[in-house]
Coordinates of C-alpha atoms in Angstrom, one line a residue:
Chain A
X1 CA 39.3 14.1 -2.7
X2 CA 38.5 13.9 -6.4
X3 CA 34.8 13.4 -6.6
X4 CA 35.0 12.6 -10.3
X5 CA 37.0 9.5 -9.3
X6 CA 35.0 8.5 -6.3
X7 CA 31.5 8.7 -7.9
X8 CA 32.2 6.4 -10.8
X9 CA 34.1 3.9 -8.6
X10 CA 31.2 4.0 -6.2
X11 CA 28.8 3.2 -9.1
X12 CA 30.9 0.3 -10.2
X13 CA 31.2 -1.0 -6.6
X14 CA 27.5 -0.9 -6.1
X15 CA 26.8 -2.6 -9.4
X16 CA 29.2 -5.4 -8.4
X17 CA 27.6 -5.7 -5.0
X18 CA 24.0 -6.2 -6.3
X19 CA 24.8 -8.2 -9.4
X20 CA 28.0 -10.2 -8.8
X21 CA 28.6 -10.6 -5.1
X22 CA 25.8 -13.2 -4.5
X23 CA 28.1 -15.6 -6.4
X24 CA 30.5 -15.4 -3.4
X25 CA 27.8 -15.8 -0.8
X26 CA 28.2 -18.3 2.0
X27 CA 24.7 -19.5 2.8
X28 CA 22.8 -16.2 2.6
X29 CA 25.7 -14.1 3.7
X30 CA 26.9 -12.1 0.7
X31 CA 30.1 -9.9 1.0
X32 CA 30.0 -6.3 -0.1
X33 CA 32.6 -4.0 -1.4
X34 CA 31.0 -0.7 -0.4
X35 CA 32.4 -0.8 3.2
X36 CA 35.9 -1.3 1.7
X37 CA 35.6 1.8 -0.5
X38 CA 34.0 3.9 2.2
X39 CA 36.5 2.7 4.8
X40 CA 39.4 3.6 2.4
X41 CA 37.9 7.0 1.7
X42 CA 37.3 7.7 5.4
X43 CA 40.9 6.7 6.2
X44 CA 42.5 9.4 4.0
X45 CA 39.9 12.0 2.9
X46 CA 39.1 15.2 4.8
X47 CA 36.3 14.9 7.4
X48 CA 33.8 16.7 5.2
X49 CA 34.6 14.6 2.1
X50 CA 34.4 11.3 4.1
X51 CA 31.0 12.2 5.6
X52 CA 29.6 13.3 2.3
X53 CA 31.0 10.1 0.7
X54 CA 29.0 8.2 3.5
X55 CA 25.8 10.0 2.5
X56 CA 26.3 9.3 -1.2
X57 CA 27.0 5.6 -0.5
X58 CA 23.9 5.4 1.8
X59 CA 21.7 7.0 -0.8
X60 CA 22.6 4.4 -3.3
X61 CA 22.1 1.6 -0.8
X62 CA 18.7 3.0 0.1
X63 CA 17.8 3.2 -3.5
X64 CA 19.0 -0.4 -4.1
X65 CA 16.8 -2.1 -1.5
X66 CA 13.3 -0.7 -1.3
X67 CA 11.0 -1.3 1.6
X68 CA 7.5 -2.8 1.2
X69 CA 4.2 -1.3 1.9
X70 CA 0.7 -2.6 1.4
X71 CA -1.8 -0.5 -0.4
X72 CA -5.5 -0.3 0.5
X73 CA -6.3 -3.0 -2.1
X74 CA -3.7 -5.4 -0.6
X75 CA -1.1 -5.0 -3.3
X76 CA 2.5 -4.9 -2.1
X77 CA 4.4 -1.9 -3.3
X78 CA 8.1 -1.5 -3.3
X79 CA 9.0 1.9 -2.0
X80 CA 12.6 3.1 -1.7
X81 CA 13.0 4.6 1.7
X82 CA 15.8 7.2 1.7
X83 CA 17.5 8.0 5.0
X84 CA 18.3 4.9 7.1
X85 CA 21.4 3.8 5.2
X86 CA 22.4 7.4 4.6
X87 CA 22.6 7.9 8.3
X88 CA 24.1 4.5 8.8
X89 CA 26.9 5.0 6.3
X90 CA 27.6 8.5 7.7
X91 CA 27.9 6.9 11.1
X92 CA 30.3 4.2 9.6
X93 CA 32.5 6.9 8.0
X94 CA 32.5 8.9 11.2
X95 CA 33.6 5.9 13.2
X96 CA 36.6 5.3 10.9
X97 CA 37.4 9.1 11.1
X98 CA 37.6 8.8 14.8
X99 CA 39.7 5.7 14.7
X100 CA 42.1 6.6 11.9
X101 CA 44.5 8.5 14.2
X102 CA 45.1 5.3 16.1
X103 CA 45.7 3.2 13.0
X104 CA 48.8 2.4 11.0
X105 CA 48.0 3.7 7.5
X106 CA 49.2 2.5 4.1
X107 CA 48.6 -1.0 5.2
X108 CA 46.2 -3.3 3.4
X109 CA 45.0 -4.9 6.6
X110 CA 44.2 -1.4 8.0
X111 CA 41.8 -0.8 5.1
X112 CA 40.2 -4.2 5.8
X113 CA 39.9 -3.3 9.5
X114 CA 38.4 0.1 8.5
X115 CA 35.9 -1.7 6.3
X116 CA 34.9 -3.9 9.2
X117 CA 34.4 -1.0 11.6
X118 CA 32.5 1.0 8.9
X119 CA 30.2 -1.9 8.0
X120 CA 29.5 -2.8 11.7
X121 CA 28.7 0.7 12.7
X122 CA 26.7 1.4 9.6
X123 CA 24.7 -1.8 10.0
X124 CA 24.0 -1.1 13.7
X125 CA 22.9 2.4 12.9
X126 CA 20.7 1.2 10.1
X127 CA 19.0 -1.3 12.3
X128 CA 18.5 1.3 15.0
X129 CA 16.9 3.7 12.5
X130 CA 14.8 0.9 10.9
X131 CA 13.7 -0.3 14.4
X132 CA 12.6 3.2 15.3
X133 CA 10.8 3.6 12.0
X134 CA 9.0 0.2 12.4
X135 CA 7.3 1.7 15.6
X136 CA 5.4 4.3 13.6
X137 CA 6.3 4.5 9.9
X138 CA 6.7 1.1 8.3
X139 CA 4.2 -1.7 8.1
X140 CA 7.0 -4.2 8.5
X141 CA 10.7 -3.6 9.6
X142 CA 12.9 -2.6 6.7
X143 CA 15.3 -5.5 7.4
X144 CA 12.6 -7.9 6.2
X145 CA 12.5 -11.5 7.3
X146 CA 13.7 -12.6 10.8
X147 CA 13.9 -10.6 14.0
X148 CA 16.2 -7.8 14.7
X149 CA 18.7 -10.2 16.4
X150 CA 18.8 -12.3 13.3
X151 CA 19.2 -9.3 11.1
X152 CA 22.0 -8.0 13.3
X153 CA 23.8 -11.3 13.2
X154 CA 23.6 -11.4 9.5
X155 CA 24.9 -7.9 9.1
X156 CA 27.8 -8.6 11.4
X157 CA 28.6 -11.8 9.5
X158 CA 28.4 -9.8 6.2
X159 CA 30.7 -7.1 7.7
X160 CA 33.3 -9.7 8.7
X161 CA 33.1 -11.4 5.3
X162 CA 33.4 -8.0 3.5
X163 CA 36.5 -7.1 5.6
X164 CA 38.1 -10.4 4.8
X165 CA 37.4 -10.2 1.1
X166 CA 38.3 -6.5 1.2
X167 CA 42.0 -7.4 1.6
X168 CA 42.2 -7.9 -2.2
X169 CA 40.6 -4.7 -3.4
X170 CA 42.3 -2.7 -0.6
X171 CA 45.6 -3.5 -2.2
X172 CA 44.4 -2.1 -5.5
X173 CA 43.0 1.0 -3.8
X174 CA 46.3 1.6 -2.1
X175 CA 48.1 1.4 -5.4
X176 CA 45.9 4.3 -6.7
X177 CA 46.3 6.5 -3.6
X178 CA 48.0 9.2 -5.5
X179 CA 45.2 9.7 -8.0
X180 CA 42.5 10.4 -5.3
X181 CA 44.1 13.6 -4.1
X182 CA 43.2 12.9 -0.5
X183 CA 43.7 15.6 2.2
X184 CA 45.7 13.4 4.6
X185 CA 47.6 11.1 2.3
X186 CA 50.6 13.3 2.5
X187 CA 52.8 15.1 -0.1
X188 CA 54.2 11.8 -1.5
X189 CA 50.8 11.0 -2.9
X190 CA 49.5 14.2 -4.2
X191 CA 48.7 17.9 -3.4
X192 CA 46.2 17.1 -0.7
X193 CA 43.5 19.6 -1.2
X194 CA 40.1 18.2 -0.1
Chain B
X1 CA 32.6 31.7 16.9
X2 CA 32.1 31.3 13.2
X3 CA 31.2 27.9 11.8
X4 CA 33.1 27.1 8.5
X5 CA 30.8 26.7 5.4
X6 CA 31.9 23.1 4.9
X7 CA 30.8 22.2 8.4
X8 CA 27.5 23.9 7.8
X9 CA 27.1 21.9 4.6
X10 CA 27.8 18.6 6.4
X11 CA 25.5 19.5 9.3
X12 CA 22.7 20.4 6.8
X13 CA 23.2 17.2 4.8
X14 CA 23.1 14.9 7.9
X15 CA 20.1 16.8 9.2
X16 CA 18.4 16.3 5.9
X17 CA 19.2 12.6 5.9
X18 CA 17.8 12.3 9.5
X19 CA 14.6 14.1 8.4
X20 CA 14.3 11.7 5.4
X21 CA 14.9 8.7 7.7
X22 CA 12.0 9.9 9.9
X23 CA 9.5 10.3 7.0
X24 CA 7.0 7.5 6.7
X25 CA 6.9 5.5 3.5
X26 CA 3.7 7.2 2.4
X27 CA 5.5 10.5 2.4
X28 CA 8.4 9.2 0.4
X29 CA 6.5 7.1 -2.1
X30 CA 5.5 9.9 -4.5
X31 CA 9.1 10.9 -5.3
X32 CA 11.5 8.2 -3.9
X33 CA 10.9 5.7 -6.8
X34 CA 11.8 8.4 -9.4
X35 CA 14.9 9.4 -7.4
X36 CA 16.0 5.7 -7.0
X37 CA 15.5 5.1 -10.7
X38 CA 17.6 8.1 -11.6
X39 CA 20.3 7.1 -9.2
X40 CA 20.4 3.6 -10.7
X41 CA 20.0 4.4 -14.4
X42 CA 23.8 4.6 -15.0
X43 CA 24.3 1.3 -13.1
X44 CA 21.9 -1.0 -15.0
X45 CA 24.1 -1.4 -18.1
X46 CA 26.9 -2.7 -15.8
X47 CA 24.7 -5.1 -13.9
X48 CA 23.7 -7.3 -16.9
X49 CA 27.3 -8.6 -17.7
X50 CA 28.0 -8.9 -14.0
X51 CA 24.9 -11.0 -13.6
X52 CA 26.1 -13.2 -16.4
X53 CA 29.5 -13.5 -14.8
X54 CA 27.9 -14.4 -11.5
X55 CA 26.0 -17.2 -13.1
X56 CA 29.2 -18.4 -14.8
X57 CA 31.1 -18.3 -11.5
X58 CA 28.4 -20.0 -9.5
X59 CA 25.7 -21.7 -11.6
X60 CA 22.2 -20.9 -10.3
X61 CA 20.2 -23.6 -8.5
X62 CA 18.1 -25.4 -11.1
X63 CA 15.7 -28.2 -10.3
X64 CA 17.0 -31.6 -11.6
X65 CA 20.3 -30.0 -12.4
X66 CA 22.3 -33.2 -12.4
X67 CA 20.1 -34.9 -15.0
X68 CA 20.6 -34.7 -18.8
X69 CA 19.0 -31.7 -20.5
X70 CA 16.2 -33.6 -22.2
X71 CA 15.2 -35.4 -19.1
X72 CA 15.4 -32.2 -17.2
X73 CA 13.0 -30.5 -19.7
X74 CA 10.6 -33.5 -19.5
X75 CA 10.5 -33.4 -15.7
X76 CA 9.9 -29.7 -15.7
X77 CA 7.1 -30.2 -18.2
X78 CA 5.7 -32.9 -16.0
X79 CA 5.8 -30.5 -12.9
X80 CA 4.1 -27.8 -14.9
X81 CA 1.3 -30.1 -15.8
X82 CA 1.2 -31.3 -12.2
X83 CA 0.9 -27.7 -11.1
X84 CA -1.9 -27.1 -13.5
X85 CA -3.7 -30.2 -12.4
X86 CA -3.4 -29.2 -8.8
X87 CA -4.7 -25.7 -9.6
X88 CA -7.6 -27.2 -11.6
X89 CA -8.5 -29.6 -8.7
X90 CA -8.6 -26.6 -6.3
X91 CA -10.8 -24.7 -8.6
X92 CA -13.1 -27.7 -9.1
X93 CA -13.4 -28.0 -5.3
X94 CA -14.3 -24.4 -5.1
X95 CA -16.9 -24.6 -7.9
X96 CA -18.4 -27.7 -6.2
X97 CA -18.7 -25.8 -3.0
X98 CA -20.3 -22.9 -4.7
X99 CA -22.8 -25.2 -6.5
X100 CA -23.6 -26.9 -3.3
X101 CA -24.3 -23.6 -1.6
X102 CA -26.3 -22.4 -4.6
X103 CA -25.0 -18.9 -4.3
X104 CA -26.1 -18.0 -7.8
X105 CA -24.4 -17.7 -11.1
X106 CA -20.7 -16.7 -11.2
X107 CA -18.9 -16.1 -14.4
X108 CA -16.0 -18.5 -15.2
X109 CA -12.6 -17.6 -14.1
X110 CA -10.4 -15.6 -16.4
X111 CA -7.0 -16.8 -15.2
X112 CA -5.2 -16.8 -18.5
X113 CA -1.5 -16.2 -18.2
X114 CA 1.6 -16.4 -20.3
X115 CA 4.9 -17.7 -19.1
X116 CA 7.8 -15.3 -19.5
X117 CA 11.4 -16.2 -18.8
X118 CA 13.3 -13.6 -16.7
X119 CA 16.8 -13.2 -15.5
X120 CA 17.7 -12.2 -11.9
X121 CA 19.7 -9.0 -12.5
X122 CA 20.2 -7.6 -9.0
X123 CA 19.7 -8.6 -5.3
X124 CA 19.1 -6.4 -2.4
X125 CA 22.3 -5.2 -0.9
X126 CA 22.7 -3.7 2.6
X127 CA 19.7 -5.4 4.0
X128 CA 19.4 -9.0 5.1
X129 CA 16.1 -9.7 3.3
X130 CA 16.2 -10.9 -0.2
X131 CA 14.0 -8.9 -2.5
X132 CA 15.5 -9.4 -6.0
X133 CA 15.1 -7.6 -9.3
X134 CA 14.3 -9.3 -12.6
X135 CA 14.6 -8.0 -16.2
X136 CA 10.9 -8.0 -17.0
X137 CA 8.6 -5.1 -16.3
X138 CA 5.4 -3.4 -17.2
X139 CA 6.4 -3.2 -20.9
X140 CA 6.3 -7.0 -21.0
X141 CA 2.9 -7.2 -19.3
X142 CA 4.2 -7.9 -15.8
X143 CA 1.8 -6.5 -13.2
X144 CA 2.0 -6.4 -9.4
X145 CA 1.1 -9.7 -7.8
X146 CA 2.1 -11.9 -10.8
X147 CA 3.5 -15.1 -9.4
X148 CA 7.1 -16.1 -10.0
X149 CA 8.0 -19.8 -10.4
X150 CA 10.8 -22.1 -11.3
X151 CA 10.9 -25.7 -12.5
X152 CA 7.2 -25.6 -13.7
X153 CA 5.4 -25.4 -10.4
X154 CA 7.7 -24.3 -7.6
X155 CA 6.6 -21.0 -6.3
X156 CA 9.4 -18.5 -5.6
X157 CA 7.4 -15.3 -4.8
X158 CA 5.4 -12.5 -6.3
X159 CA 6.0 -9.3 -8.1
X160 CA 5.7 -6.2 -6.0
X161 CA 4.2 -2.9 -7.3
X162 CA 6.6 -0.1 -8.0
X163 CA 8.8 -1.7 -10.6
X164 CA 9.9 0.0 -13.8
X165 CA 9.1 -0.4 -17.5
X166 CA 11.7 -3.2 -18.0
X167 CA 12.4 -4.3 -14.4
X168 CA 10.4 -5.6 -11.5
X169 CA 11.0 -6.4 -7.9
X170 CA 10.1 -9.9 -6.6
X171 CA 9.2 -10.5 -2.9
X172 CA 10.3 -14.1 -2.2
X173 CA 8.0 -16.4 -0.1
X174 CA 10.5 -16.5 2.8
X175 CA 10.4 -12.7 3.3
X176 CA 8.2 -12.1 6.3
X177 CA 6.8 -9.0 4.6
X178 CA 5.0 -11.1 2.1
X179 CA 2.5 -11.8 4.9
X180 CA 0.6 -15.0 5.8
X181 CA -0.1 -17.6 3.1
X182 CA -3.1 -19.9 3.0
X183 CA -2.0 -23.3 1.7
X184 CA -3.0 -26.9 1.7
X185 CA -1.0 -29.8 2.6
X186 CA -1.7 -32.4 -0.1
X187 CA -0.5 -35.7 1.4
X188 CA 1.8 -37.7 -0.8
X189 CA 0.3 -41.0 -1.9
X190 CA 1.8 -43.8 0.2
X191 CA 1.1 -47.0 -1.7
X192 CA -1.6 -49.3 -0.4
X193 CA -2.8 -47.0 2.5
X194 CA -6.0 -45.1 2.0
X195 CA -5.6 -41.6 0.7
X196 CA -5.2 -39.0 3.4
X197 CA -7.3 -35.9 3.3
X198 CA -5.8 -32.5 2.4
X199 CA -5.4 -30.1 5.3
X200 CA -5.6 -26.3 5.2
X201 CA -2.8 -24.4 6.9
X202 CA -1.8 -20.8 7.2
X203 CA 2.0 -20.2 6.8
X204 CA 4.3 -17.4 7.7
X205 CA 8.0 -17.0 6.9
X206 CA 10.4 -17.2 9.8
X207 CA 13.8 -17.4 8.2
X208 CA 15.7 -18.4 5.0
X209 CA 13.6 -20.8 3.0
X210 CA 11.5 -21.8 6.1
X211 CA 7.8 -21.2 6.7
X212 CA 5.9 -22.4 9.7
X213 CA 2.2 -23.1 10.3
X214 CA -0.2 -24.6 12.8
X215 CA -2.6 -27.4 12.4
X216 CA -4.8 -29.5 14.6
X217 CA -3.3 -32.5 16.3
X218 CA -5.7 -35.0 14.6
X219 CA -4.5 -34.0 11.1
X220 CA -2.5 -36.7 9.5
X221 CA 0.5 -34.9 8.1
X222 CA 4.0 -36.3 7.7
X223 CA 7.4 -35.1 6.7
X224 CA 7.7 -35.1 2.9
X225 CA 4.2 -34.1 2.1
X226 CA 4.0 -31.4 -0.5
X227 CA 2.4 -28.0 0.3
X228 CA 0.4 -26.1 -2.3
X229 CA -0.7 -22.5 -2.4
X230 CA -4.5 -22.0 -1.9
X231 CA -4.7 -18.4 -1.2
X232 CA -7.6 -16.3 -2.5
X233 CA -5.6 -13.1 -2.3
X234 CA -3.0 -14.4 -4.9
X235 CA -3.8 -14.5 -8.6
X236 CA -5.4 -17.6 -9.9
X237 CA -2.2 -18.5 -11.8
X238 CA -0.4 -19.0 -8.5
X239 CA -2.9 -21.3 -6.9
X240 CA -1.9 -24.9 -6.8
X241 CA 1.8 -24.0 -7.2
X242 CA 4.2 -25.8 -4.7
X243 CA 5.2 -23.7 -1.7
X244 CA 7.5 -26.4 -0.4
X245 CA 7.6 -29.6 1.4
X246 CA 6.8 -30.5 5.0
X247 CA 10.1 -30.8 6.8
X248 CA 9.0 -31.5 10.3
X249 CA 5.8 -31.9 12.3
X250 CA 6.4 -30.9 15.9
X251 CA 4.5 -30.2 19.1
X252 CA 3.2 -26.8 20.1
X253 CA 3.9 -26.2 23.8
X254 CA 1.5 -23.3 24.0
X255 CA -1.4 -25.4 22.7
X256 CA -1.4 -29.2 23.1
X257 CA -4.5 -29.5 20.8
X258 CA -2.4 -28.1 17.9
X259 CA 0.8 -28.9 16.2
X260 CA 3.4 -26.9 14.3
X261 CA 4.7 -27.8 10.9
X262 CA 7.9 -26.5 9.3
X263 CA 7.7 -26.2 5.5
X264 CA 10.9 -25.9 3.6
X265 CA 10.8 -24.1 0.2
X266 CA 11.9 -26.4 -2.6
X267 CA 14.1 -23.8 -4.1
X268 CA 16.4 -21.2 -2.5
X269 CA 15.4 -17.8 -3.8
X270 CA 18.9 -16.5 -3.1
X271 CA 20.4 -19.0 -5.6
X272 CA 18.3 -18.4 -8.7
X273 CA 19.5 -17.0 -12.0
X274 CA 16.4 -17.6 -14.2
X275 CA 12.8 -17.6 -13.2
X276 CA 9.4 -17.7 -15.0
X277 CA 6.9 -15.0 -14.4
X278 CA 3.3 -16.1 -15.0
X279 CA 2.3 -12.8 -16.6
X280 CA -1.3 -11.9 -16.3
X281 CA -1.2 -8.3 -17.5
X282 CA -2.7 -7.3 -20.9
X283 CA -0.5 -6.7 -23.9
X284 CA 3.2 -6.7 -23.6
X285 CA 5.9 -7.2 -26.1
X286 CA 8.0 -10.3 -26.2

């Protein structure tokens, strides 16, 4: 995979997710494009590249939504907590890697399905890590308001919405398949090195 | 059997992520803010036009949006004055209490603040809770704890510590991590009936835009009564600002002597494009 393509695309996707996607929110459920990109990469890239892409995506997600801690004088401090989403996105990419042998590739709906799987697995893994952390490391769970059930419900709704919306960018991503130089995209699409 | 170098790299990276995920916030705080800032530096220039596009696609929620602009401004000015009046009444009550108790001389409050208009440039992604980021920071005098309002006196949340020079994070009132809020229910005047007394209540966030509290069964509170912040842990500029409106007064099965009130925030923090920060920090450039 060409990292010099993936990293700028990831940056743009994250900027769209934090700044523009709330415009498409239904209630408080905002769609996100990062599962579409990560699902797409995990469908075609080599195992190593897909897992590293998951770690990179997770690092940006962790940086985007800090946790809150309370200092001794009662002031709330925003502290980015690296790790939970890094593990979550790696788990999401891994789930797609395991599934991709069963899926019909080069189909827009397949990318949307991969995005759904990626977002669901990543969300569940994030909640699991955040739940474990809340037992000893965080003053309040990283998912913020509502209980874990509510947070899970919202993450699942968001995953479904992201997959549905992902049908549009997935088409565009497929059109650029040759440029990514994926390992498993086949000779028609490029040399397939990494 | 030899493990390929690429596999070792992946295993090491995942192990590193797992170790990071296990570290408590206090261990990450010294460096994680700097790392997050570096990761996001290239993205901030893109977020500004995207935020403008977001507001164009879906106009943000503004109080009195359907009214003509002049009337809208007049009503906002009225609400601002109302907020100041409520805050002054609360302070007056406090001073009266202090005088009555003759606790000795206390210097006057220094609660000067300046309003600063800010744009919401980013929202939390990947987590259900709604911390959001505004384009004002320490260089404009914003300090941790500064209240954030819209429409003159509708409280949205407070600024968290850990922002940057030109950006800050806001914790909305309906995020459970903001903690419990002391507030008063100031009954709305209802015509000829005698004025009802104000009631102190402690609120906590339960879900989107909804806070709940408990009060005694004899307290005369009704749906539609406004709820004002009266919390000594918040800056003086936040006191008297509207937290929301009583939506429902219900029974409390666990304690028949008390009742539960549901307070709905007057604004949805997830639908805001512009907010006003009541800046209390010294200095700052416009």
